[in-house]
Short mmCIF file of C-alpha atoms in Angstrom, two decimals:
data_model
loop_
_atom_site.label_atom_id
_atom_site.label_comp_id
_atom_site.label_asym_id
_atom_site.label_seq_id
_atom_site.Cartn_x
_atom_site.Cartn_y
_atom_site.Cartn_z
CA UNK A 203 0.00 0.00 0.00
CA UNK A 204 1.41 3.31 -1.03
CA UNK A 205 1.93 6.27 1.26
CA UNK A 206 1.58 4.45 4.57
CA UNK A 207 4.37 4.33 7.16
CA UNK A 208 7.84 4.43 5.70
CA UNK A 209 10.02 1.35 5.44
CA UNK A 210 13.55 1.84 6.73
CA UNK A 211 15.99 0.39 4.22
CA UNK A 212 19.74 0.89 4.09
CA UNK A 213 21.04 2.85 1.10
CA UNK A 214 22.59 0.84 -1.72
CA UNK A 215 25.28 3.35 -2.57
CA UNK A 216 28.33 4.19 -0.43
CA UNK A 217 26.88 5.75 2.67
CA UNK A 218 28.00 7.72 5.67
CA UNK A 219 24.93 8.55 7.73
CA UNK A 220 24.44 12.16 8.89
CA UNK A 221 22.85 10.79 12.05
CA UNK A 222 23.90 10.09 15.61
CA UNK A 223 22.46 8.75 18.85
CA UNK A 224 22.46 10.57 22.19
CA UNK A 225 25.25 9.37 24.46
CA UNK A 226 27.25 10.88 27.35
CA UNK A 227 30.53 12.54 26.46
CA UNK A 228 30.04 12.51 22.69
CA UNK A 229 31.87 15.85 22.70
CA UNK A 230 34.36 14.90 25.40
CA UNK A 231 34.39 16.16 29.00
CA UNK A 232 32.71 19.53 28.49
CA UNK A 233 33.46 20.51 32.06
CA UNK A 234 36.86 21.58 30.66
CA UNK A 235 35.10 24.51 28.99
CA UNK A 236 34.22 26.00 32.40
CA UNK A 237 35.72 29.29 33.61
CA UNK A 238 33.67 29.47 36.83
CA UNK A 239 32.38 26.57 38.85
CA UNK A 240 29.26 26.44 40.99
CA UNK A 241 29.90 25.65 44.64
CA UNK A 242 26.84 24.62 46.63
CA UNK A 243 26.58 25.51 50.32
CA UNK A 244 24.28 22.79 51.59
CA UNK A 245 23.68 24.59 54.90
CA UNK A 246 21.66 27.21 52.93
CA UNK A 247 19.92 24.69 50.63
CA UNK A 248 16.16 24.33 51.13
CA UNK A 249 15.79 21.43 48.63
CA UNK A 250 13.58 23.45 46.27
CA UNK A 251 15.36 21.78 43.30
CA UNK A 252 15.21 24.89 41.11
CA UNK A 253 18.86 24.38 40.14
CA UNK A 254 18.18 20.73 39.25
CA UNK A 255 15.19 21.81 37.16
CA UNK A 256 16.86 24.72 35.34
CA UNK A 257 20.29 23.23 34.58
CA UNK A 258 20.47 23.07 30.76
CA UNK A 259 23.12 20.34 30.80
CA UNK A 260 21.56 17.98 33.35
CA UNK A 261 24.67 18.29 35.53
CA UNK A 262 22.96 19.11 38.84
CA UNK A 263 22.56 15.69 40.34
CA UNK A 264 19.85 14.91 42.88
CA UNK A 265 20.46 12.74 45.90
CA UNK A 266 17.87 10.51 47.53
CA UNK A 267 17.40 13.08 50.32
CA UNK A 268 16.83 15.82 47.65
CA UNK A 269 20.07 17.62 48.38
CA UNK A 270 21.98 18.37 45.18
CA UNK A 271 25.57 18.14 43.94
CA UNK A 272 27.36 19.03 40.70
CA UNK A 273 28.75 16.73 38.00
CA UNK A 274 31.92 18.73 37.33
CA UNK A 275 32.93 16.49 34.41
CA UNK A 276 30.16 18.05 32.30
CA UNK A 277 29.12 21.30 34.05
CA UNK A 278 30.08 24.16 31.68
CA UNK A 279 29.74 26.79 34.41
CA UNK A 280 26.91 28.80 32.87
CA UNK A 281 25.74 30.01 36.29
CA UNK A 282 22.01 29.47 35.78
CA UNK A 283 21.82 27.38 38.97
CA UNK A 284 23.34 30.23 41.00
CA UNK A 285 20.99 32.76 39.38
CA UNK A 286 17.80 30.79 40.13
CA UNK A 287 18.73 29.73 43.67
CA UNK A 288 16.27 31.50 46.05
CA UNK A 289 18.59 31.32 49.06
CA UNK A 290 21.86 32.25 47.30
CA UNK A 291 23.25 28.85 48.30
CA UNK A 292 25.36 28.59 45.11
CA UNK A 293 28.49 30.67 44.52
CA UNK A 294 30.28 30.91 41.17
CA UNK A 295 34.00 30.54 41.92
CA UNK A 296 36.63 31.33 39.23
CA UNK A 297 38.54 28.27 38.03
CA UNK A 298 42.32 28.23 38.18
CA UNK A 299 42.60 29.42 41.81
CA UNK A 300 42.65 27.33 44.93
CA UNK A 301 39.73 24.98 45.49
CA UNK B 593 -7.64 6.79 -19.91
CA UNK B 594 -9.16 9.84 -18.26
CA UNK B 595 -8.21 13.13 -19.87
CA UNK B 596 -8.66 16.17 -17.67
CA UNK B 597 -8.22 19.79 -18.69
CA UNK B 598 -5.62 21.00 -16.19
CA UNK B 599 -3.08 23.73 -15.71
CA UNK B 600 0.35 22.27 -14.96
CA UNK B 601 -0.06 23.54 -11.38
CA UNK B 602 -3.25 21.56 -10.92
CA UNK B 603 -1.70 18.57 -12.70
CA UNK B 604 1.16 18.57 -10.17
CA UNK B 605 -1.37 18.81 -7.31
CA UNK B 606 -3.26 15.80 -8.74
CA UNK B 607 0.00 13.85 -8.90
CA UNK B 608 0.87 14.68 -5.27
CA UNK B 609 -2.60 13.54 -4.22
CA UNK B 610 -2.33 10.28 -6.20
CA UNK B 611 1.11 9.67 -4.64
CA UNK B 612 -0.74 9.70 -1.29
CA UNK B 613 1.31 12.56 0.11
CA UNK B 614 0.66 12.78 3.85
CA UNK B 615 2.10 16.19 4.70
CA UNK B 616 2.11 19.40 2.65
CA UNK B 617 3.80 22.44 4.09
CA UNK B 618 3.64 25.89 2.56
CA UNK B 619 3.70 29.61 3.09
CA UNK B 620 0.43 30.63 1.48
CA UNK B 621 1.04 34.04 -0.12
CA UNK B 622 3.08 35.15 -3.12
CA UNK B 623 5.23 33.69 -4.64
CA UNK B 624 3.31 30.54 -3.74
CA UNK B 625 1.50 28.84 -6.59
CA UNK B 626 -1.92 27.34 -7.21
CA UNK B 627 -0.32 23.91 -6.65
CA UNK B 628 -0.56 24.36 -2.90
CA UNK B 629 -3.87 26.19 -3.19
CA UNK B 630 -5.33 23.16 -4.97
CA UNK B 631 -3.83 20.74 -2.43
CA UNK B 632 -5.30 22.79 0.44
CA UNK B 633 -8.69 22.57 -1.27
CA UNK B 634 -8.39 18.80 -1.74
CA UNK B 635 -7.45 18.32 1.91
CA UNK B 636 -10.22 20.63 3.12
CA UNK B 637 -12.83 18.76 1.04
CA UNK B 638 -11.62 15.43 2.40
CA UNK B 639 -10.53 14.19 -1.04
CA UNK B 640 -6.99 13.86 0.21
CA UNK B 641 -5.93 12.39 3.53
CA UNK B 642 -3.09 14.68 4.49
CA UNK B 643 -2.02 17.36 6.92
CA UNK B 644 -1.50 20.89 5.63
CA UNK B 645 1.09 22.75 7.69
CA UNK B 646 0.86 26.49 7.20
CA UNK B 647 4.08 28.19 8.22
CA UNK B 648 5.44 31.73 8.29
CA UNK B 649 8.03 31.54 5.50
CA UNK B 650 9.38 29.35 2.71
CA UNK B 651 12.45 28.64 4.84
CA UNK B 652 10.09 27.09 7.41
CA UNK B 653 7.95 25.45 4.71
CA UNK B 654 10.81 23.27 3.52
CA UNK B 655 12.04 22.76 7.09
CA UNK B 656 8.60 21.42 8.09
CA UNK B 657 8.53 19.24 4.98
CA UNK B 658 11.96 17.87 5.88
CA UNK B 659 10.81 17.23 9.45
CA UNK B 660 7.72 15.34 8.32
CA UNK B 661 9.75 13.35 5.79
CA UNK B 662 12.42 12.49 8.38
CA UNK B 663 9.62 11.24 10.64
CA UNK B 664 8.52 8.86 7.89
CA UNK B 665 5.77 10.68 5.98
CA UNK B 666 5.67 11.20 2.24
CA UNK B 667 5.95 14.97 2.25
CA UNK B 668 5.64 17.59 -0.45
CA UNK B 669 5.94 21.32 -0.96
CA UNK B 670 5.98 23.75 -3.84
CA UNK B 671 7.39 27.20 -4.41
CA UNK B 672 8.71 29.64 -6.97
CA UNK B 673 11.35 32.34 -7.55
CA UNK B 674 12.00 34.30 -4.32
CA UNK B 675 10.37 31.59 -2.22
CA UNK B 676 12.87 29.09 -3.56
CA UNK B 677 15.78 31.44 -2.88
CA UNK B 678 14.56 31.90 0.69
CA UNK B 679 14.53 28.08 1.05
CA UNK B 680 18.10 27.77 -0.21
CA UNK B 681 19.67 26.93 3.15
CA UNK B 682 17.13 24.20 3.87
CA UNK B 683 17.73 22.66 0.44
CA UNK B 684 21.21 21.84 1.71
CA UNK B 685 19.79 20.52 4.98
CA UNK B 686 17.43 18.22 3.11
CA UNK B 687 19.98 16.71 0.74
CA UNK B 688 22.55 16.46 3.53
CA UNK B 689 20.01 14.62 5.66
CA UNK B 690 19.54 12.15 2.77
CA UNK B 691 15.79 12.27 3.33
CA UNK B 692 13.57 11.74 0.26
CA UNK B 693 11.41 14.82 -0.42
CA UNK B 694 9.66 16.04 -3.57
CA UNK B 695 9.18 19.73 -4.31
CA UNK B 696 7.63 21.40 -7.33
CA UNK B 697 9.28 24.62 -8.52
CA UNK B 698 7.46 26.97 -10.85
CA UNK B 699 10.39 28.72 -12.51
CA UNK B 700 10.05 32.48 -12.48
CA UNK B 701 12.29 35.51 -12.83
CA UNK B 702 13.94 37.04 -9.77
CA UNK B 703 13.63 40.70 -8.76
CA UNK B 704 14.44 43.48 -8.77
CA UNK B 705 12.92 44.69 -10.98
CA UNK B 706 9.77 42.74 -10.27
CA UNK B 707 8.85 40.21 -12.95
CA UNK B 708 6.80 37.07 -12.54
CA UNK B 709 7.37 35.47 -15.94
CA UNK B 710 9.29 32.38 -16.96
CA UNK B 711 13.04 32.27 -16.42
CA UNK B 712 15.27 29.50 -15.07
CA UNK B 713 17.49 31.56 -12.74
CA UNK B 714 15.65 30.43 -9.59
CA UNK B 715 16.02 26.69 -10.20
CA UNK B 716 19.52 26.99 -11.71
CA UNK B 717 20.56 28.75 -8.51
CA UNK B 718 19.91 25.39 -6.73
CA UNK B 719 22.11 23.21 -8.99
CA UNK B 720 24.84 22.70 -6.41
CA UNK B 721 22.61 21.81 -3.44
CA UNK B 722 22.50 18.02 -3.94
CA UNK B 723 18.90 17.96 -5.20
CA UNK B 724 17.93 16.02 -8.28
CA UNK B 725 16.40 18.51 -10.73
CA UNK B 726 13.97 17.35 -13.41
CA UNK B 727 12.47 19.79 -15.92
CA UNK B 728 9.11 19.37 -17.68
CA UNK B 729 8.24 20.58 -21.16
CA UNK B 730 4.47 20.20 -20.95
CA UNK B 731 1.62 19.83 -18.45
CA UNK B 732 1.46 16.06 -18.94
CA UNK B 733 5.15 15.76 -18.26
CA UNK B 734 4.85 17.94 -15.13
CA UNK B 735 2.28 15.42 -13.88
CA UNK B 736 4.32 12.37 -14.88
CA UNK B 737 7.57 13.78 -13.51
CA UNK B 738 5.96 14.48 -10.13
CA UNK B 739 4.85 10.85 -9.77
CA UNK B 740 8.25 9.65 -10.98
CA UNK B 741 10.02 11.98 -8.55
CA UNK B 742 8.72 10.04 -5.52
CA UNK B 743 10.01 6.81 -6.97
CA UNK B 744 13.41 8.29 -7.86
CA UNK B 745 13.87 10.15 -4.57
CA UNK B 746 12.81 7.16 -2.44
CA UNK B 747 15.00 4.63 -4.28
CA UNK B 748 17.62 3.23 -1.85
CA UNK B 749 20.31 3.80 -4.48
CA UNK B 750 19.44 7.51 -4.42
CA UNK B 751 17.83 8.83 -1.20
CA UNK B 752 18.11 12.42 -2.36
CA UNK B 753 15.39 15.06 -2.62
CA UNK B 754 14.04 16.00 -6.04
CA UNK B 755 12.79 19.21 -7.64
CA UNK B 756 10.17 19.01 -10.39
CA UNK B 757 10.65 22.18 -12.40
CA UNK B 758 7.89 23.64 -14.58
CA UNK B 759 7.86 26.92 -16.45
CA UNK B 760 5.76 29.79 -15.09
CA UNK B 761 2.55 30.69 -16.93
CA UNK B 762 3.43 28.87 -20.16
CA UNK B 763 2.80 25.67 -18.20
CA UNK B 764 1.72 26.68 -14.70
CA UNK B 765 -1.33 28.70 -15.73
CA UNK B 766 -2.11 27.24 -19.17
CA UNK B 767 -4.78 24.57 -19.43
CA UNK B 768 -3.96 21.47 -21.47
CA UNK B 769 -5.32 17.92 -21.59
CA UNK B 770 -3.63 15.69 -19.02
CA UNK B 771 -4.07 11.93 -18.81
CA UNK B 772 -4.66 11.25 -15.10
CA UNK B 773 -4.40 7.59 -14.07
CA UNK B 774 -6.64 6.07 -11.39
CA UNK B 775 -5.63 5.73 -7.74
CA UNK B 776 -5.42 1.94 -8.19
CA UNK B 777 -3.03 2.30 -11.13
CA UNK B 778 -0.78 4.69 -9.20
CA UNK B 779 -0.85 2.48 -6.07
CA UNK B 780 0.25 -0.47 -8.18
CA UNK B 781 3.13 1.50 -9.66
CA UNK B 782 4.41 3.54 -6.71
CA UNK B 783 5.77 1.40 -3.85
CA UNK B 784 5.59 2.27 -0.15
CA UNK B 785 7.89 5.00 0.98
CA UNK B 786 11.43 3.91 1.80
CA UNK B 787 14.05 6.01 3.58
CA UNK B 788 17.39 5.44 5.29
CA UNK B 789 16.25 6.23 8.86
CA UNK B 790 13.22 7.51 10.71
CA UNK B 791 13.35 10.10 13.46
CA UNK B 792 10.84 9.38 16.22
CA UNK B 793 10.78 9.23 20.03
CA UNK B 794 11.32 5.47 19.71
CA UNK B 795 14.27 5.54 17.30
CA UNK B 796 16.16 8.20 19.29
CA UNK B 797 17.99 9.35 16.14
CA UNK B 798 19.62 12.77 15.91
CA UNK B 799 20.21 14.25 12.44
CA UNK B 800 22.79 16.91 11.68
CA UNK B 801 24.95 16.76 14.78
CA UNK B 802 28.53 17.96 14.57
CA UNK B 803 30.68 15.58 12.53
CA UNK B 804 34.36 14.81 12.28
CA UNK B 805 35.89 16.62 9.25
CA UNK B 806 36.69 13.36 7.48
CA UNK B 807 33.16 12.03 8.10
CA UNK B 808 31.76 15.27 6.72
CA UNK B 809 33.92 14.90 3.61
CA UNK B 810 32.74 11.33 3.05
CA UNK B 811 29.09 12.37 3.43
CA UNK B 812 29.68 14.77 0.52
CA UNK B 813 31.35 11.95 -1.39
CA UNK B 814 28.33 9.72 -0.77
CA UNK B 815 25.87 12.38 -2.00
CA UNK B 816 27.76 12.52 -5.27
CA UNK B 817 27.85 8.73 -5.51
CA UNK B 818 24.06 8.72 -5.07
CA UNK B 819 23.73 11.38 -7.80
CA UNK B 820 25.72 9.19 -10.19
CA UNK B 821 23.55 6.19 -9.26
CA UNK B 822 20.44 8.30 -9.87
CA UNK B 823 21.26 8.45 -13.60
CA UNK B 824 20.45 4.76 -13.96
CA UNK B 825 17.42 5.04 -11.68
CA UNK B 826 16.01 7.89 -13.80
CA UNK B 827 16.32 5.74 -16.95
CA UNK B 828 14.72 2.73 -15.22
CA UNK B 829 11.84 4.77 -13.83
CA UNK B 830 11.23 6.32 -17.25
CA UNK B 831 11.04 2.83 -18.75
CA UNK B 832 8.79 1.40 -16.04
CA UNK B 833 6.52 4.42 -16.19
CA UNK B 834 6.26 3.88 -19.93
CA UNK B 835 5.22 0.26 -19.41
CA UNK B 836 2.57 1.21 -16.86
CA UNK B 837 1.18 4.41 -18.35
CA UNK B 838 2.31 4.43 -21.98
CA UNK B 839 4.51 7.51 -21.87
CA UNK B 840 8.30 7.55 -22.10
CA UNK B 841 10.39 10.67 -22.37
CA UNK B 842 13.91 9.35 -22.99
CA UNK B 843 15.27 9.46 -19.45
CA UNK B 844 17.86 12.13 -18.72
CA UNK B 845 17.51 13.84 -22.10
CA UNK B 846 15.04 13.79 -24.96
CA UNK B 847 16.43 13.86 -28.50
CA UNK B 848 14.33 15.17 -31.36
CA UNK B 849 15.41 14.99 -35.02
CA UNK B 850 18.89 14.10 -33.76
CA UNK B 851 19.88 10.96 -35.66
CA UNK B 852 21.26 12.59 -38.82
CA UNK B 853 21.61 16.12 -37.45
CA UNK B 854 24.67 18.23 -38.27
CA UNK B 855 23.70 20.84 -35.69
CA UNK B 856 21.90 20.37 -32.39
CA UNK B 857 20.10 22.88 -30.22
CA UNK B 858 20.36 22.15 -26.47
CA UNK B 859 17.85 23.61 -24.03
CA UNK B 860 15.30 22.74 -21.34
CA UNK B 861 11.73 23.54 -20.38
CA UNK B 862 8.65 24.60 -22.28
CA UNK B 863 10.40 26.51 -25.07
CA UNK B 864 11.83 23.18 -26.29
CA UNK B 865 8.48 22.90 -28.10
CA UNK B 866 9.32 26.03 -30.10
CA UNK B 867 12.83 24.72 -30.76
CA UNK B 868 11.39 21.45 -32.11
CA UNK B 869 9.13 23.43 -34.41
CA UNK B 870 12.17 25.44 -35.54
CA UNK B 871 14.02 22.19 -36.19
CA UNK B 872 11.19 20.97 -38.45
CA UNK B 873 11.08 24.27 -40.34
CA UNK B 874 14.87 24.37 -40.74
CA UNK B 875 14.82 20.87 -42.19
CA UNK B 876 12.37 22.08 -44.82
CA UNK B 877 15.04 24.63 -45.77
CA UNK B 878 17.76 21.98 -45.94
CA UNK B 879 19.41 22.46 -42.54
CA UNK B 880 19.79 19.18 -40.69
CA UNK B 881 19.08 20.39 -37.16
CA UNK B 882 18.00 18.45 -34.08
CA UNK B 883 17.04 19.29 -30.51
CA UNK B 884 18.41 17.83 -27.30
CA UNK B 885 16.04 18.68 -24.49
CA UNK B 886 17.73 18.38 -21.13
CA UNK B 887 15.24 16.72 -18.76
CA UNK B 888 17.61 16.46 -15.81
CA UNK B 889 19.96 19.27 -14.88
CA UNK B 890 21.17 17.22 -11.90
CA UNK B 891 22.48 14.62 -12.13
CA UNK B 892 24.11 16.15 -15.18
CA UNK B 893 23.81 13.64 -18.08
CA UNK B 894 27.47 13.99 -19.05
CA UNK B 895 27.75 10.61 -20.78
CA UNK B 896 24.65 11.08 -22.95
CA UNK B 897 25.71 14.61 -23.87
CA UNK B 898 29.13 13.34 -24.94
CA UNK B 899 27.67 10.45 -26.89
CA UNK B 900 24.97 12.45 -28.68
CA UNK B 901 26.79 15.73 -29.31
CA UNK B 902 30.50 15.06 -29.82
CA UNK B 903 30.49 14.25 -33.52
CA UNK B 904 28.28 17.08 -34.77
CA UNK B 905 29.34 20.09 -36.81
CA UNK B 906 28.10 22.33 -34.03
CA UNK B 907 26.12 22.61 -30.82
CA UNK B 908 24.10 25.68 -29.88
CA UNK B 909 22.93 25.94 -26.28
CA UNK B 910 20.00 28.16 -25.29
CA UNK B 911 19.91 29.30 -21.68
CA UNK B 912 16.98 31.05 -20.05
CA UNK B 913 19.25 32.19 -17.21
CA UNK B 914 22.78 33.46 -16.81
CA UNK B 915 25.58 33.10 -14.32
CA UNK B 916 26.71 36.73 -14.36
CA UNK B 917 30.34 37.06 -15.31
CA UNK B 918 30.39 33.58 -16.86
CA UNK B 919 27.71 32.33 -19.28
CA UNK B 920 24.46 30.40 -19.33
CA UNK B 921 24.58 27.52 -16.85
CA UNK B 922 23.54 24.84 -19.35
CA UNK B 923 26.23 26.12 -21.70
CA UNK B 924 28.99 25.71 -19.13
CA UNK B 925 27.93 22.13 -18.36
CA UNK B 926 27.61 21.20 -22.05
CA UNK B 927 30.93 22.84 -22.94
CA UNK B 928 32.69 21.10 -20.04
CA UNK B 929 31.29 17.75 -21.17
CA UNK B 930 32.39 18.25 -24.79
CA UNK B 931 35.87 19.62 -23.91
CA UNK B 932 36.36 21.25 -27.31
CA UNK B 933 35.34 18.30 -29.47
CA UNK B 934 32.96 20.38 -31.58
CA UNK B 935 31.97 23.95 -32.32
CA UNK B 936 29.78 25.42 -29.62
CA UNK B 937 27.87 28.63 -29.00
CA UNK B 938 25.87 29.71 -25.95
CA UNK B 939 22.84 31.94 -26.40
CA UNK B 940 21.07 33.67 -23.52
CA UNK B 941 17.48 34.43 -24.45
CA UNK B 942 14.00 34.82 -23.05
CA UNK B 943 14.97 36.29 -19.68
CA UNK B 944 12.02 37.70 -17.75
CA UNK B 945 9.65 35.79 -20.00
CA UNK B 946 10.62 37.61 -23.22
CA UNK B 947 8.91 35.61 -25.95
CA UNK B 948 11.17 33.40 -28.03
CA UNK B 949 9.44 32.03 -31.11
CA UNK B 950 10.45 29.32 -33.60
CA UNK B 951 11.69 32.10 -35.94
CA UNK B 952 14.06 33.31 -33.21
CA UNK B 953 15.54 29.83 -32.86
CA UNK B 954 15.80 29.55 -36.66
CA UNK B 955 17.63 32.88 -36.94
CA UNK B 956 20.06 31.92 -34.18
CA UNK B 957 20.76 28.53 -35.75
CA UNK B 958 21.31 29.84 -39.29
CA UNK B 959 23.61 32.57 -37.93
CA UNK B 960 25.58 29.92 -36.02
CA UNK B 961 25.77 27.63 -39.06
CA UNK B 962 27.13 30.40 -41.28
CA UNK B 963 29.63 31.32 -38.57
CA UNK B 964 30.89 27.74 -38.28
CA UNK B 965 31.11 27.40 -42.05
CA UNK B 966 33.08 30.63 -42.31
CA UNK B 967 35.50 30.18 -39.41
CA UNK B 968 35.70 26.41 -38.84
CA UNK B 969 35.94 25.55 -35.15
CA UNK B 970 33.96 28.06 -33.07
CA UNK B 971 33.83 28.57 -29.29
CA UNK B 972 31.44 31.35 -28.28
CA UNK B 973 30.27 31.13 -24.66
CA UNK B 974 27.85 34.03 -24.62
CA UNK B 975 25.69 35.58 -27.28
CA UNK B 976 22.73 37.73 -26.27
CA UNK B 977 19.51 37.15 -28.16
CA UNK B 978 18.16 40.61 -27.41
CA UNK B 979 14.45 41.40 -27.19
CA UNK B 980 13.19 42.96 -30.48
CA UNK B 981 12.54 46.28 -28.70
CA UNK B 982 16.27 46.64 -27.91
CA UNK B 983 17.97 44.62 -30.64
CA UNK B 984 18.04 47.43 -33.20
CA UNK B 985 19.14 50.25 -30.89
CA UNK B 986 21.99 48.18 -29.42
CA UNK B 987 23.19 47.14 -32.87
CA UNK B 988 23.34 50.83 -33.81
CA UNK B 989 25.16 51.72 -30.60
CA UNK B 990 27.76 49.00 -31.16
CA UNK B 991 28.40 49.97 -34.77
CA UNK B 992 28.58 53.70 -33.95
#
């Protein structure tokens, strides 16, 4: 029957597909791009999870008790978590200095 | 056989409907054509089971068509002149994605100054984008080529998008009898859609991510390999279409009066009809002249051009467009294919829809013949066939 769902069939000519599949670290450890890193002061954290929700890179990780921590391998240091934090519990600290 | 009186625009719309297109995307105002208007009407009346996606620009129209096609739907769009130029970026996205798509292009002049008549500059501007480009001479062929385009584009040896090009007004708005096959006949001839991958929440595929330089290079290599493979597919589809519906066009090119011809006119589109008439009239006067009508600009039919044109006394190419600072685009491809094996002249004529009649072709050919006979081997990339209104005054200016 014509025009119904497409059949997936491999090309018959030489073929390099312009497609990819989502996977961690397909562009390497993007945390190396960071110039400032977020440092979370858990004593001020109220577990609202705004940072976890807003992080564009999915690098705010959520613990079982709803406290959060940062995956520094992939955090690019954009600072959105610090900007949305209602209790100013996240500081952006320049990289390259002491920890 | 059911003959319907159709403009080429409505003929193309009928073909898209019979191909069971599932998604049509378009920007509805000028320079959109009555192709999409007719499709919208068919969908609205329930005669066609498809989704019409109205977008805010031609750039988005082709992007939405590409999206639907990547998701697995047979998708279609149509445009013209400035709309096509606005789509230009997405033409590259579509061919690079290797997703089969069919688009009709009503070839019109490009402004400024504003002019809506036939010219091939818009479609010739897309030659390098990796789209297959087929060009119709008549309304029937615009219909047939649209059906064929789905089969060519969705062939696993090809997987490239295809433009069906038809001349503005001379075809697009002129009514002619068109043999429209039944839905059952088309279903029997056109197989289910095939494509190299489908993007959906289940397949998790990403298209167009950043690629390694070498991978990028090889994707370009593979597009060209598919273009070369398309030459054979075009010939096969032409033959199979002929078996099913009784009409064959000759594949990549159509040759008329060519067998014993000393001189051959090369051109594409609707004015090939006038050139054929000129060829008949010239033969009555003792000139053995034939016509090679280019049906596919891409893939460029290099081998056929070499085979059919190399051993002639001369080849005269008529372009309805120009690459400023070079010559007509058909001329440059023909000349490159013949690499000096025969006399050749390029003529640019009919820009902005200026009428070119059989007498104009006859005058150009007899002038070329006398030139070749006088000087022997001739290579003239660019001769202007000026509109009558200007021809005399410019001749005076040049001689002054």
